[in-house]
CSV table of N, CA and C in Angstrom, one decimal:
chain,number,residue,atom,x,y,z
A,1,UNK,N,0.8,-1.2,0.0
A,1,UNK,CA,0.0,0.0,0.0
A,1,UNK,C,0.9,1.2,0.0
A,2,UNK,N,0.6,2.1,-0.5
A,2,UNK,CA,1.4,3.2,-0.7
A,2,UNK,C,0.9,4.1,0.2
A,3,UNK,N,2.3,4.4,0.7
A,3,UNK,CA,2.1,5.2,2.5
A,3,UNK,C,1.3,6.8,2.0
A,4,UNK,N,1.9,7.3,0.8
A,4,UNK,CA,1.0,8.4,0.8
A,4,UNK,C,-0.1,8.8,0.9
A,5,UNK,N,-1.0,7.7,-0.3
A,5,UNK,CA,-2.6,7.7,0.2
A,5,UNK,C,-3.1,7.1,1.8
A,6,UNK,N,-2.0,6.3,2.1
A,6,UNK,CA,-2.5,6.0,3.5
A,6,UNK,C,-2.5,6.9,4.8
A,7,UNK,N,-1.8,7.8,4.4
A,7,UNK,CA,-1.5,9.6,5.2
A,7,UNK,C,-2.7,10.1,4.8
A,8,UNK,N,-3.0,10.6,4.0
A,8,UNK,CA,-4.2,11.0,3.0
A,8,UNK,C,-5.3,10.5,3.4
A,9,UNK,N,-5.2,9.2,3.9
A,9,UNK,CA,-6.8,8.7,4.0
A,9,UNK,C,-7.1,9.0,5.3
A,10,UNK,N,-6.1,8.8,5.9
A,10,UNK,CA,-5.9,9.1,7.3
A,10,UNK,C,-6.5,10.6,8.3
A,11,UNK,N,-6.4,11.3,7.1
A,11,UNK,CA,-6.5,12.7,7.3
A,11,UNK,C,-8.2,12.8,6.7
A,12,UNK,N,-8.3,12.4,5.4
A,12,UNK,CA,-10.3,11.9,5.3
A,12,UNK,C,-10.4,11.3,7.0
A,13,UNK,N,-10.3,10.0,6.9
A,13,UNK,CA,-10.6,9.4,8.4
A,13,UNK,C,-11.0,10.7,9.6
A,14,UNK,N,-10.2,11.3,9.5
A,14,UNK,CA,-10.4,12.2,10.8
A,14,UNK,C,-11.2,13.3,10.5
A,15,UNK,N,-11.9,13.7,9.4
A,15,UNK,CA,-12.8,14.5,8.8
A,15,UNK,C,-13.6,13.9,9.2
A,16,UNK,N,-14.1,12.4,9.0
A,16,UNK,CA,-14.8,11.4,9.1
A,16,UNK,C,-15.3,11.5,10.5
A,17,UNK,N,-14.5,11.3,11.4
A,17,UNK,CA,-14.5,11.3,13.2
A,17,UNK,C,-15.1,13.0,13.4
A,18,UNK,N,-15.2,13.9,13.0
A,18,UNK,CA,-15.6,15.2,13.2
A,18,UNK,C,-17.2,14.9,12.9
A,19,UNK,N,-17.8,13.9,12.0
A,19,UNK,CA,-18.7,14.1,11.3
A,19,UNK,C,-19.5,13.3,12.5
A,20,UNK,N,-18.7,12.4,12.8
A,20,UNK,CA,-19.3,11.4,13.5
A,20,UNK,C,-19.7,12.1,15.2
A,21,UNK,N,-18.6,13.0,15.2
A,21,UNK,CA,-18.9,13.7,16.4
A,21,UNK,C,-20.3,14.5,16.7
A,22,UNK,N,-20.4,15.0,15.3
A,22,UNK,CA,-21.9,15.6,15.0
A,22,UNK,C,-23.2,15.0,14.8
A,23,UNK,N,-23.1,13.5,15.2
A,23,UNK,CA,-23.8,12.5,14.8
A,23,UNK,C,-24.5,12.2,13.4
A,24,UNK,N,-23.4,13.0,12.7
A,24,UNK,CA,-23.7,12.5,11.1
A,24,UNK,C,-23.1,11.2,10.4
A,25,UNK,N,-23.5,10.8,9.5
A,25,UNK,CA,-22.7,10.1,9.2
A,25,UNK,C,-21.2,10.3,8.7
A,26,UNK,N,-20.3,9.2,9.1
A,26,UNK,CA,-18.6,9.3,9.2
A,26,UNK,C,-18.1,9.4,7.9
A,27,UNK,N,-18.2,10.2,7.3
A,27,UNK,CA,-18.0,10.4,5.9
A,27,UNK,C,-16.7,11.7,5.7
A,28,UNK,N,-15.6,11.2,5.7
A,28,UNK,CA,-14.6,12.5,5.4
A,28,UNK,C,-14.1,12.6,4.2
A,29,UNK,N,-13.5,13.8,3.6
A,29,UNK,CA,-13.0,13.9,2.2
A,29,UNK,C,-12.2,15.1,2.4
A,30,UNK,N,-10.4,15.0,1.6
A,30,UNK,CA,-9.7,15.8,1.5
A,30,UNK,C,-9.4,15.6,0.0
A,31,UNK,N,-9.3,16.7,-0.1
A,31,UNK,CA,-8.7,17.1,-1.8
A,31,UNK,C,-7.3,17.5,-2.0
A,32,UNK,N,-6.3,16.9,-2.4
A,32,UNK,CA,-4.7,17.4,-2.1
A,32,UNK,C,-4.1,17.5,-3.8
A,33,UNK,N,-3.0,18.9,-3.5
A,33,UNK,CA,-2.6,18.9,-4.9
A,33,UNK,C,-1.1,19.1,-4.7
A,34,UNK,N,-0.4,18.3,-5.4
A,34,UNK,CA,1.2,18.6,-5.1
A,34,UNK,C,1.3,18.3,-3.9
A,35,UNK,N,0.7,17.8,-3.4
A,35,UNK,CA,1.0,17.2,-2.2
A,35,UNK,C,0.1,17.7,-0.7
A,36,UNK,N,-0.4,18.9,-1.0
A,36,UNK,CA,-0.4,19.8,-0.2
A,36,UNK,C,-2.1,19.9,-0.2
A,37,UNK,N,-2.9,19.7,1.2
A,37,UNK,CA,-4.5,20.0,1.1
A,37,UNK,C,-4.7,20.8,0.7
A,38,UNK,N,-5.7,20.7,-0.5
A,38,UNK,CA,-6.2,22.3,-0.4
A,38,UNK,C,-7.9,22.3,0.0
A,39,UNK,N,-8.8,21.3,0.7
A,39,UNK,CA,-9.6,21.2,1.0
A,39,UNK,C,-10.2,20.3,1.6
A,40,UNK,N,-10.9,20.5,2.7
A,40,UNK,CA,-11.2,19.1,3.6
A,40,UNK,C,-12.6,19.6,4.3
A,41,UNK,N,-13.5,18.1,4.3
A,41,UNK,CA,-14.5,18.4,4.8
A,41,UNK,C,-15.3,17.0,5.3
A,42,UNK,N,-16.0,17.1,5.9
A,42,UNK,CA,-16.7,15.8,6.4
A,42,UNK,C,-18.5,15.8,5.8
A,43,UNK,N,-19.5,15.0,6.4
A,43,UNK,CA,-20.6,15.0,6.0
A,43,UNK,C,-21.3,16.4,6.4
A,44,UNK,N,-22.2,16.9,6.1
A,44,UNK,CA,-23.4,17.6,7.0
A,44,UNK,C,-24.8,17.6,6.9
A,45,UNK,N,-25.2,16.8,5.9
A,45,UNK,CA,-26.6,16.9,5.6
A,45,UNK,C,-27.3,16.9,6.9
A,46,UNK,N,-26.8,16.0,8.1
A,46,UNK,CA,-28.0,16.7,8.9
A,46,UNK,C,-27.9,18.1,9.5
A,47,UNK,N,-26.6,18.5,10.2
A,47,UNK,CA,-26.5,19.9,10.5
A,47,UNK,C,-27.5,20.9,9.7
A,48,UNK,N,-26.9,20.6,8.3
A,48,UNK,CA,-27.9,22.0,7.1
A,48,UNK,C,-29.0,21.4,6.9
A,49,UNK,N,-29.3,20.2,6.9
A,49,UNK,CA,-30.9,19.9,6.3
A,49,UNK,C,-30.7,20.0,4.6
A,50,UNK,N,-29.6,19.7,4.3
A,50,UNK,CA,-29.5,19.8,2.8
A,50,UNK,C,-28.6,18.6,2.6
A,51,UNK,N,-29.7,18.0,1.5
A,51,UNK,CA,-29.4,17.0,0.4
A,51,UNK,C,-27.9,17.1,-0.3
A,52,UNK,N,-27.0,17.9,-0.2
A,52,UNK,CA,-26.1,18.2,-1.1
A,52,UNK,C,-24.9,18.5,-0.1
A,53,UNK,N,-24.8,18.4,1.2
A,53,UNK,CA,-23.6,19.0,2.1
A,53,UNK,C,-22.9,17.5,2.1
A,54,UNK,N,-22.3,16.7,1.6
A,54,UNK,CA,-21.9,15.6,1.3
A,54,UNK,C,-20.0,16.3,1.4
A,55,UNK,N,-19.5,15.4,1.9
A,55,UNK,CA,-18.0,15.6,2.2
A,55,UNK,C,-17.6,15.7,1.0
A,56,UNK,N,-17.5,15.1,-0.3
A,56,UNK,CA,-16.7,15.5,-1.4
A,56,UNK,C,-17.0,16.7,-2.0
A,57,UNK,N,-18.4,17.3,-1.7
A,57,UNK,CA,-18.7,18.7,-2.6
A,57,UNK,C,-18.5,19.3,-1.7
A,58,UNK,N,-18.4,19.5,-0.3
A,58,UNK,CA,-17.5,20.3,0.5
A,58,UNK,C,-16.4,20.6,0.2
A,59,UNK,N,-15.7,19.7,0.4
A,59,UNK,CA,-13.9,19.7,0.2
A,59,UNK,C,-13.7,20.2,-1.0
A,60,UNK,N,-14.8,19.8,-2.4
A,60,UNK,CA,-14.0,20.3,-3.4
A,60,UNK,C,-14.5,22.1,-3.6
A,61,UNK,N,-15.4,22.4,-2.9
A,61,UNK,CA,-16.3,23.6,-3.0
A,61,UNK,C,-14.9,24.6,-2.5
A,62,UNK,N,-14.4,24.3,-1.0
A,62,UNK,CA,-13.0,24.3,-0.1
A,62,UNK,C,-11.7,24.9,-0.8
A,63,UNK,N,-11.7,23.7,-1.9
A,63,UNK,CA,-10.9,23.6,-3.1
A,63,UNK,C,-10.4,24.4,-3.7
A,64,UNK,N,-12.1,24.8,-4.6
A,64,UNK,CA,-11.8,25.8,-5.5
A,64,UNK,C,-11.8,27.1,-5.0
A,65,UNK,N,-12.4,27.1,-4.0
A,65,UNK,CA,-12.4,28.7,-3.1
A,65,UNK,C,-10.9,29.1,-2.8
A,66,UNK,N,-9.9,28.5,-2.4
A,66,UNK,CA,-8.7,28.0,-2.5
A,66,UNK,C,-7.7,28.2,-3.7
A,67,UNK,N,-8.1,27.4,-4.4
A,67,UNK,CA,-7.1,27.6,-5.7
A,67,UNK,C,-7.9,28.8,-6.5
A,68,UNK,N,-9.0,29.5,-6.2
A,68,UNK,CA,-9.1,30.6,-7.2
A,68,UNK,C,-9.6,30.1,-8.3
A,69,UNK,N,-10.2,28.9,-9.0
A,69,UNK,CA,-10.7,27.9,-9.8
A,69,UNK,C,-11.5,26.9,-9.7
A,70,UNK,N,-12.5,26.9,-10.5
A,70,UNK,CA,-13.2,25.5,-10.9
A,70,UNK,C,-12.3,24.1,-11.3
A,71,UNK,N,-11.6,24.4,-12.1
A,71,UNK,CA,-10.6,23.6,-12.4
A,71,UNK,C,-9.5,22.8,-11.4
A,72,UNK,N,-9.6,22.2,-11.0
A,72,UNK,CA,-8.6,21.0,-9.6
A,72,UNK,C,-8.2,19.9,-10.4
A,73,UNK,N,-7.3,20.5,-12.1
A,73,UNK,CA,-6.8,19.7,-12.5
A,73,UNK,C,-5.4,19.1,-12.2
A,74,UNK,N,-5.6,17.8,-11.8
A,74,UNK,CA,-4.0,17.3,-11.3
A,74,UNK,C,-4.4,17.1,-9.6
A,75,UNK,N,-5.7,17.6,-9.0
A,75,UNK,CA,-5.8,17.1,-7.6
A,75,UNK,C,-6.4,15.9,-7.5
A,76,UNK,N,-5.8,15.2,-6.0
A,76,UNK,CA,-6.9,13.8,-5.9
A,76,UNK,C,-7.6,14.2,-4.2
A,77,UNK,N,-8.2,13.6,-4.9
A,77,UNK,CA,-9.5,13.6,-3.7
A,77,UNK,C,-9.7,12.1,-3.4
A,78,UNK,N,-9.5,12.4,-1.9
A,78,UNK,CA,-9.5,11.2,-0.7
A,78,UNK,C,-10.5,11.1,0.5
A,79,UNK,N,-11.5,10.0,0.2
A,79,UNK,CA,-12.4,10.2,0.9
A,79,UNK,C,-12.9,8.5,1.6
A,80,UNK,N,-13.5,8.2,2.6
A,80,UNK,CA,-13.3,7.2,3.5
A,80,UNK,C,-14.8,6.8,2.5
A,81,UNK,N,-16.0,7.0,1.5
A,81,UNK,CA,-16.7,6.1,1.4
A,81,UNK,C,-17.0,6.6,-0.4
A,82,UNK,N,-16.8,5.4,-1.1
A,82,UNK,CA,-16.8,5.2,-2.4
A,82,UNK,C,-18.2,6.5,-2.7
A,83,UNK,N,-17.8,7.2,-3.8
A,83,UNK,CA,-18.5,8.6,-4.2
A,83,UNK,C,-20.1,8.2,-4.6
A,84,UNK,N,-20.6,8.7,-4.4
A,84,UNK,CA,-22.0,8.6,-4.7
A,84,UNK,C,-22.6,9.2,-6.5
A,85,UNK,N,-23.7,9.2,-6.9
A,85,UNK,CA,-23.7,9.5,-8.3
A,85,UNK,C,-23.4,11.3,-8.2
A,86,UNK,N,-23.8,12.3,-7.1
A,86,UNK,CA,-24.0,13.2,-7.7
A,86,UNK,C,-22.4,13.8,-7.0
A,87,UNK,N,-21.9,12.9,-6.1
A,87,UNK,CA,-20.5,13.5,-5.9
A,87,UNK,C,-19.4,13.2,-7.1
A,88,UNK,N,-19.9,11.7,-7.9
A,88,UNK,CA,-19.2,11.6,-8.8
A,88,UNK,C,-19.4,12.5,-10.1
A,89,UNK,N,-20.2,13.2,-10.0
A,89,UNK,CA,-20.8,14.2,-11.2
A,89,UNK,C,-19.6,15.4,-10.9
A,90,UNK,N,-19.7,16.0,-9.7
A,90,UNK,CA,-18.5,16.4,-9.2
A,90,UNK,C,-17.5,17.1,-9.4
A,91,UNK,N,-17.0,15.5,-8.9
A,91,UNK,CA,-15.4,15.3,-9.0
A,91,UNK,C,-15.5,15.2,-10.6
A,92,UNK,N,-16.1,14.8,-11.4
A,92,UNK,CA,-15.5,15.1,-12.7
A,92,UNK,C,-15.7,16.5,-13.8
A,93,UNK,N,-16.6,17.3,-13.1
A,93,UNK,CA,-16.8,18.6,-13.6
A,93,UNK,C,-16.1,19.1,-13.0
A,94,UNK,N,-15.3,19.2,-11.7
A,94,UNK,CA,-14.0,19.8,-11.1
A,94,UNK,C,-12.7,19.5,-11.8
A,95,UNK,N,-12.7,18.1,-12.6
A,95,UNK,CA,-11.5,17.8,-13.2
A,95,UNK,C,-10.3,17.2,-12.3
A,96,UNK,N,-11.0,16.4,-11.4
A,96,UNK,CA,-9.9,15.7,-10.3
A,96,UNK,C,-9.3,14.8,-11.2
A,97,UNK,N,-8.4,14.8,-10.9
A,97,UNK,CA,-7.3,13.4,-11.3
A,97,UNK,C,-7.7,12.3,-10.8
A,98,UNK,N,-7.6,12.4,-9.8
A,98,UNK,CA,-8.1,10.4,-9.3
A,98,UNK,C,-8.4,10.4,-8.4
A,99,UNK,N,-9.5,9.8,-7.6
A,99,UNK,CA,-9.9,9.3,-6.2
A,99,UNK,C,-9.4,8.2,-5.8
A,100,UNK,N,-9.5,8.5,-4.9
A,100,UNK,CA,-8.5,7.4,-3.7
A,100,UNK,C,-10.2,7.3,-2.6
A,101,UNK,N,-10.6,5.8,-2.7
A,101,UNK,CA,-11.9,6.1,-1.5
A,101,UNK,C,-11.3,4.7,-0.6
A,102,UNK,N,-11.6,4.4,0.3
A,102,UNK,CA,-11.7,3.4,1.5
A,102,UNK,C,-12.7,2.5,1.2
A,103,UNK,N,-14.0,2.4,1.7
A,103,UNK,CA,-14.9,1.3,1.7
A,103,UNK,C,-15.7,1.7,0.6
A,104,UNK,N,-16.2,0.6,-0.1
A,104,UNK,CA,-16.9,0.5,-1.2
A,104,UNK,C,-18.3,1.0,-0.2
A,105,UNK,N,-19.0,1.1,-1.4
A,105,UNK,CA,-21.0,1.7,-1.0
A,105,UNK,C,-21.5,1.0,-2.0
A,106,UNK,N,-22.0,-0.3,-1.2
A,106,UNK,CA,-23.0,-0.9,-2.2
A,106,UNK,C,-24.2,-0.3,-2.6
A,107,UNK,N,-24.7,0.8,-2.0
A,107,UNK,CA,-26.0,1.0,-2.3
A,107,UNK,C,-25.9,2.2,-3.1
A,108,UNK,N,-24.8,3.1,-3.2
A,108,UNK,CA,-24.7,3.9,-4.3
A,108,UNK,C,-23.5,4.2,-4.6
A,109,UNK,N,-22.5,3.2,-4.6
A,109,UNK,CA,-21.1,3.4,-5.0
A,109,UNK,C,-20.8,3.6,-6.6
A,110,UNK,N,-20.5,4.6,-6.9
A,110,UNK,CA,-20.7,5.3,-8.6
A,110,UNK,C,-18.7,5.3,-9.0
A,111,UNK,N,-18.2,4.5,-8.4
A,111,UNK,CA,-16.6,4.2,-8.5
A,111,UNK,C,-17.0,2.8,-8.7
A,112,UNK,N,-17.3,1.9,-9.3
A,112,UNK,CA,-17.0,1.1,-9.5
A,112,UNK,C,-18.0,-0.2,-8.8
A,113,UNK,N,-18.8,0.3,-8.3
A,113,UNK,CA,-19.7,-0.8,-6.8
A,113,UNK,C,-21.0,-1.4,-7.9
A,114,UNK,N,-21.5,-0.1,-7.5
A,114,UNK,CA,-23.1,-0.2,-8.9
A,114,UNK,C,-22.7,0.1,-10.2
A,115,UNK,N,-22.4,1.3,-10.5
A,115,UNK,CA,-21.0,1.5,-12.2
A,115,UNK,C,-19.9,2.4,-11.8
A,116,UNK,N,-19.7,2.6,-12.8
A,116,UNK,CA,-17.9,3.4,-12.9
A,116,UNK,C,-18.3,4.8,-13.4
A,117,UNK,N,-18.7,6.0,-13.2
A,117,UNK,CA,-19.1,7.0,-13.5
A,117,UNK,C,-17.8,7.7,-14.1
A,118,UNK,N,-16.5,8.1,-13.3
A,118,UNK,CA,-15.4,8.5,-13.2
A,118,UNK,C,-14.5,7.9,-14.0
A,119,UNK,N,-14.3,6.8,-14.5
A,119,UNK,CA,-13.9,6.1,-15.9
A,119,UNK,C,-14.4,5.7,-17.2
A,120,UNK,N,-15.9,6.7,-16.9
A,120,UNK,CA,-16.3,6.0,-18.2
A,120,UNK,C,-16.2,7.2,-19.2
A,121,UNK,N,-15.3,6.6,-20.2
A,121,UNK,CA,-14.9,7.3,-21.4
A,121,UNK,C,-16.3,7.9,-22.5
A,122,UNK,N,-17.1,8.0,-22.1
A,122,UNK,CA,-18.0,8.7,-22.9
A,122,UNK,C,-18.2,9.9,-22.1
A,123,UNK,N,-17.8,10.6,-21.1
A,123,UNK,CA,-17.9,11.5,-20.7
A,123,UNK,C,-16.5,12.0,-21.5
A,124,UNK,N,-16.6,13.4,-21.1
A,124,UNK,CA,-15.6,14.5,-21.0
A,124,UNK,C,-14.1,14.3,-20.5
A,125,UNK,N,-14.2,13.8,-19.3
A,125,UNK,CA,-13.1,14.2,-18.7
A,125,UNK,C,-13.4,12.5,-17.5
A,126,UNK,N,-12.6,11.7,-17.1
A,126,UNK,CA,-12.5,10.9,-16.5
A,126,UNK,C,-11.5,10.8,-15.1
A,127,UNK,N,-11.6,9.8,-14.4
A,127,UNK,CA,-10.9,9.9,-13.1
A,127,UNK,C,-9.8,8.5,-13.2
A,128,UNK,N,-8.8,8.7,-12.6
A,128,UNK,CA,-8.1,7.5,-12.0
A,128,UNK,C,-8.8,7.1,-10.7
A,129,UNK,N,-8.9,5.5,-10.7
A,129,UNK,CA,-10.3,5.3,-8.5
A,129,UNK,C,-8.7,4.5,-8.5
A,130,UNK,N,-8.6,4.8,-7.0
A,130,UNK,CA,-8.3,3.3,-6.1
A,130,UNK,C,-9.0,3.3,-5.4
A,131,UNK,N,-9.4,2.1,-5.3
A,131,UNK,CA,-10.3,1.8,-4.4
A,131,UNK,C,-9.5,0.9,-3.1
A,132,UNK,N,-10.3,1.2,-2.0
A,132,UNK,CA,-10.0,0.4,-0.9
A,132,UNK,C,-8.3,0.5,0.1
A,133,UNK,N,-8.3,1.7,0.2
A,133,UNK,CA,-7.3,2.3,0.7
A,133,UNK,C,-7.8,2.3,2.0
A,134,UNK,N,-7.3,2.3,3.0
A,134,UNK,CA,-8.2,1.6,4.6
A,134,UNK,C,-9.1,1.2,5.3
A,135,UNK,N,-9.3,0.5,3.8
A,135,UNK,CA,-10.7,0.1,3.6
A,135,UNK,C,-11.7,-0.3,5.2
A,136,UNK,N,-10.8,-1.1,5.7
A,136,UNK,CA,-11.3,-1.8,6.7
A,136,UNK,C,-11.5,-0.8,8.1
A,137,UNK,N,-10.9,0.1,8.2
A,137,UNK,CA,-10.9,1.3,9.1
A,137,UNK,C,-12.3,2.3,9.1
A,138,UNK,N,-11.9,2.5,7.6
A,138,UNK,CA,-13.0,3.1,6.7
A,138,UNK,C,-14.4,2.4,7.2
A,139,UNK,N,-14.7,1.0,6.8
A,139,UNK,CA,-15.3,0.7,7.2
A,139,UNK,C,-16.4,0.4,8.5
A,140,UNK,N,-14.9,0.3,9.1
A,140,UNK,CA,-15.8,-0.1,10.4
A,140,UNK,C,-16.6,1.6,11.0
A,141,UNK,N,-15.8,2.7,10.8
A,141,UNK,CA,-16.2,3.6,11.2
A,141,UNK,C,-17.5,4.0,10.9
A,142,UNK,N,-18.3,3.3,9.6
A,142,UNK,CA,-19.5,3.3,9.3
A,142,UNK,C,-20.5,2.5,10.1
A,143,UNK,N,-19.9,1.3,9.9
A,143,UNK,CA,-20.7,-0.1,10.6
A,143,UNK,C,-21.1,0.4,12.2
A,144,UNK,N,-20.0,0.6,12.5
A,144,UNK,CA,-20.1,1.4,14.1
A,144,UNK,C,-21.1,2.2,14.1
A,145,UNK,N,-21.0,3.2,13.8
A,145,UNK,CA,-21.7,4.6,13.4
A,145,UNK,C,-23.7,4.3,13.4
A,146,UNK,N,-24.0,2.9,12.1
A,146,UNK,CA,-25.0,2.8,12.2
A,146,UNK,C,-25.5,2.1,13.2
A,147,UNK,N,-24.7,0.6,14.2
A,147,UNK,CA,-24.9,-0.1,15.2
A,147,UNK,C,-24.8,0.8,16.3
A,148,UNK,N,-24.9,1.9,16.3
A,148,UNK,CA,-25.1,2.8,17.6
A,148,UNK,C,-26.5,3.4,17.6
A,149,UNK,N,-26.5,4.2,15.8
A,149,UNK,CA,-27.9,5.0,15.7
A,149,UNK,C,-28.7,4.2,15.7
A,150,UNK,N,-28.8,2.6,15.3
A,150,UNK,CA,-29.8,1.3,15.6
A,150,UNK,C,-30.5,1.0,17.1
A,151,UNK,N,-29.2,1.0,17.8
A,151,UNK,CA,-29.4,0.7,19.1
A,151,UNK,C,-30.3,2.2,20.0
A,152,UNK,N,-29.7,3.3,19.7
A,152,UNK,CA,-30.1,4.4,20.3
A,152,UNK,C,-31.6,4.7,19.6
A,153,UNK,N,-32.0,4.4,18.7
A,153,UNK,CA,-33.7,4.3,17.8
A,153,UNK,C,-34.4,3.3,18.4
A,154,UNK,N,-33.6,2.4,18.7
A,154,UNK,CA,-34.2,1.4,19.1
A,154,UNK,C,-34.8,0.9,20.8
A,155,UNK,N,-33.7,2.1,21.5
A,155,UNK,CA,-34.1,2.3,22.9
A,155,UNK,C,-35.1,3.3,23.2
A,156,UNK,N,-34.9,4.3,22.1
A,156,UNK,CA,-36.3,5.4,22.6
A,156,UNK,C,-37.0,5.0,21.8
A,157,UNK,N,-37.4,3.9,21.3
A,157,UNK,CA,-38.7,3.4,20.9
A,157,UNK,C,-39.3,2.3,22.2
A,158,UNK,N,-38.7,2.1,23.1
A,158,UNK,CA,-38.8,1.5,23.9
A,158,UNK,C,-39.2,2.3,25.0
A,159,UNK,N,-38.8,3.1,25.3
A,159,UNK,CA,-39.1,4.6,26.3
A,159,UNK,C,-39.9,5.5,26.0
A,160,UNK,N,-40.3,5.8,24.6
A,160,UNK,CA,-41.8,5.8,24.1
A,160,UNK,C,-43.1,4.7,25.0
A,161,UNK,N,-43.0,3.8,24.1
A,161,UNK,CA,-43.8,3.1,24.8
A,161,UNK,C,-44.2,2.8,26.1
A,162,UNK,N,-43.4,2.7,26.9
A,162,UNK,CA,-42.7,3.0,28.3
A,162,UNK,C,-43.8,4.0,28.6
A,163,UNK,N,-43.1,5.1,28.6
A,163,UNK,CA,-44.1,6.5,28.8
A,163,UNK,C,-45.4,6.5,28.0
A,164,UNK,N,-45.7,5.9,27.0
A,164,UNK,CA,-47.0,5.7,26.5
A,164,UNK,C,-48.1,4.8,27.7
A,165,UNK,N,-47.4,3.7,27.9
A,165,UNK,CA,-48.2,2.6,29.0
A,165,UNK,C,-48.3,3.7,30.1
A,166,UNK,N,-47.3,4.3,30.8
A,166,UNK,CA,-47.8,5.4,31.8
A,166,UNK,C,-48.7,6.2,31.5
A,167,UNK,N,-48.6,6.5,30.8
A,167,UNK,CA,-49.6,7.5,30.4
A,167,UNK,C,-51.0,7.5,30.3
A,168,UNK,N,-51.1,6.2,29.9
A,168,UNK,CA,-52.5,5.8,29.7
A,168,UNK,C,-53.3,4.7,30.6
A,169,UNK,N,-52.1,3.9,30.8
A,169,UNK,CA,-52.4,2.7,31.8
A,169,UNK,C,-52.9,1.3,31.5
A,170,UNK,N,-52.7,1.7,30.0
A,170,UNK,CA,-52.8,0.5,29.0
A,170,UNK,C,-51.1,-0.2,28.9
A,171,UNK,N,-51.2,-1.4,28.9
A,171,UNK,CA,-49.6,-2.0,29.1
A,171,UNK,C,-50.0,-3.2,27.3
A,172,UNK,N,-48.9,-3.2,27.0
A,172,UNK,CA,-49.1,-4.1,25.4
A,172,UNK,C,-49.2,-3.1,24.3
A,173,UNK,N,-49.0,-2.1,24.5
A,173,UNK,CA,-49.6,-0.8,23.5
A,173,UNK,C,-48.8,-1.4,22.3
């Protein structure tokens, strides 16, 4: 494994842990050029209540505020969960070089999971993926993430009830 992207993901990862702090999902993404970040960001759709605050269009929004350009040709963008369709829309109207993601997304992975958005040569402009750069890190930080918000849904639906039976004095509700 090439220690660079593993630095790199490392630093997603902990965008990732910020997100998670916010009880969003652990989703982090850095965008680096020559070496050097030029943008980083984690999840927020729940904070904003918007459909679109997703770590890769942060970081690369970050980016271009940053370099003074739309254009982030020659940067890669490093992010802990395989890009979704409208992050992969994106990253390739930004003109990234290549993504580097951690855990695949079966249910809307657009690198390569469900299709290849970012390599497919009938577009414009296409991406280099690696895929599965700590991966297993990556992953667990999700799996965790949801086996907590499962368990915590699952207790105040219990404590609902709870307080429902008091309430009424009906028990079996």
């Amino acid at each position: 494994m090439d220690t660079k992207q593993e630095y790199f993901m490392k630093l997603a990862i902990d965008e990732a842990k910020k997100a998670e702090g916010k009880e969003e999902v652990p989703i982090g993404a850095v965008v680096v050029l020559d070496g050097e970040v030029i943008g980083g960001a984690h999840n927020l759709r729940e904070t904003t209540q918007n459909a679109v605050t997703h770590a890769e269009l942060l970081a690369i929004e970050q980016a271009c505020e940053k370099m003074g350009t739309w254009r982030l040709e020659g940067a890669e963008l490093y992010v802990t969960l395989e890009p979704c369709p409208m992050c992969s829309g994106a990253i390739l109207l930004s003109r990234i070089k290549t993504v580097v993601y951690g855990a695949p997304d079966p249910k809307a992975g657009c690198a390569g999971t469900l299709m290849n958005l970012l390599e497919d040569e009938r577009f414009n402009h296409q991406c280099e993926v690696v895929p599965g750069v700590l991966q297993e890190e990556c992953g667990w930080l999700l799996t965790s993430f949801f086996r907590k918000l499962r368990a915590r849904k699952k207790e105040e639906k219990i404590k609902r009830k709870t307080q429902l039976e008091q309430d009424t004095g009906i028990d079996n509700v």
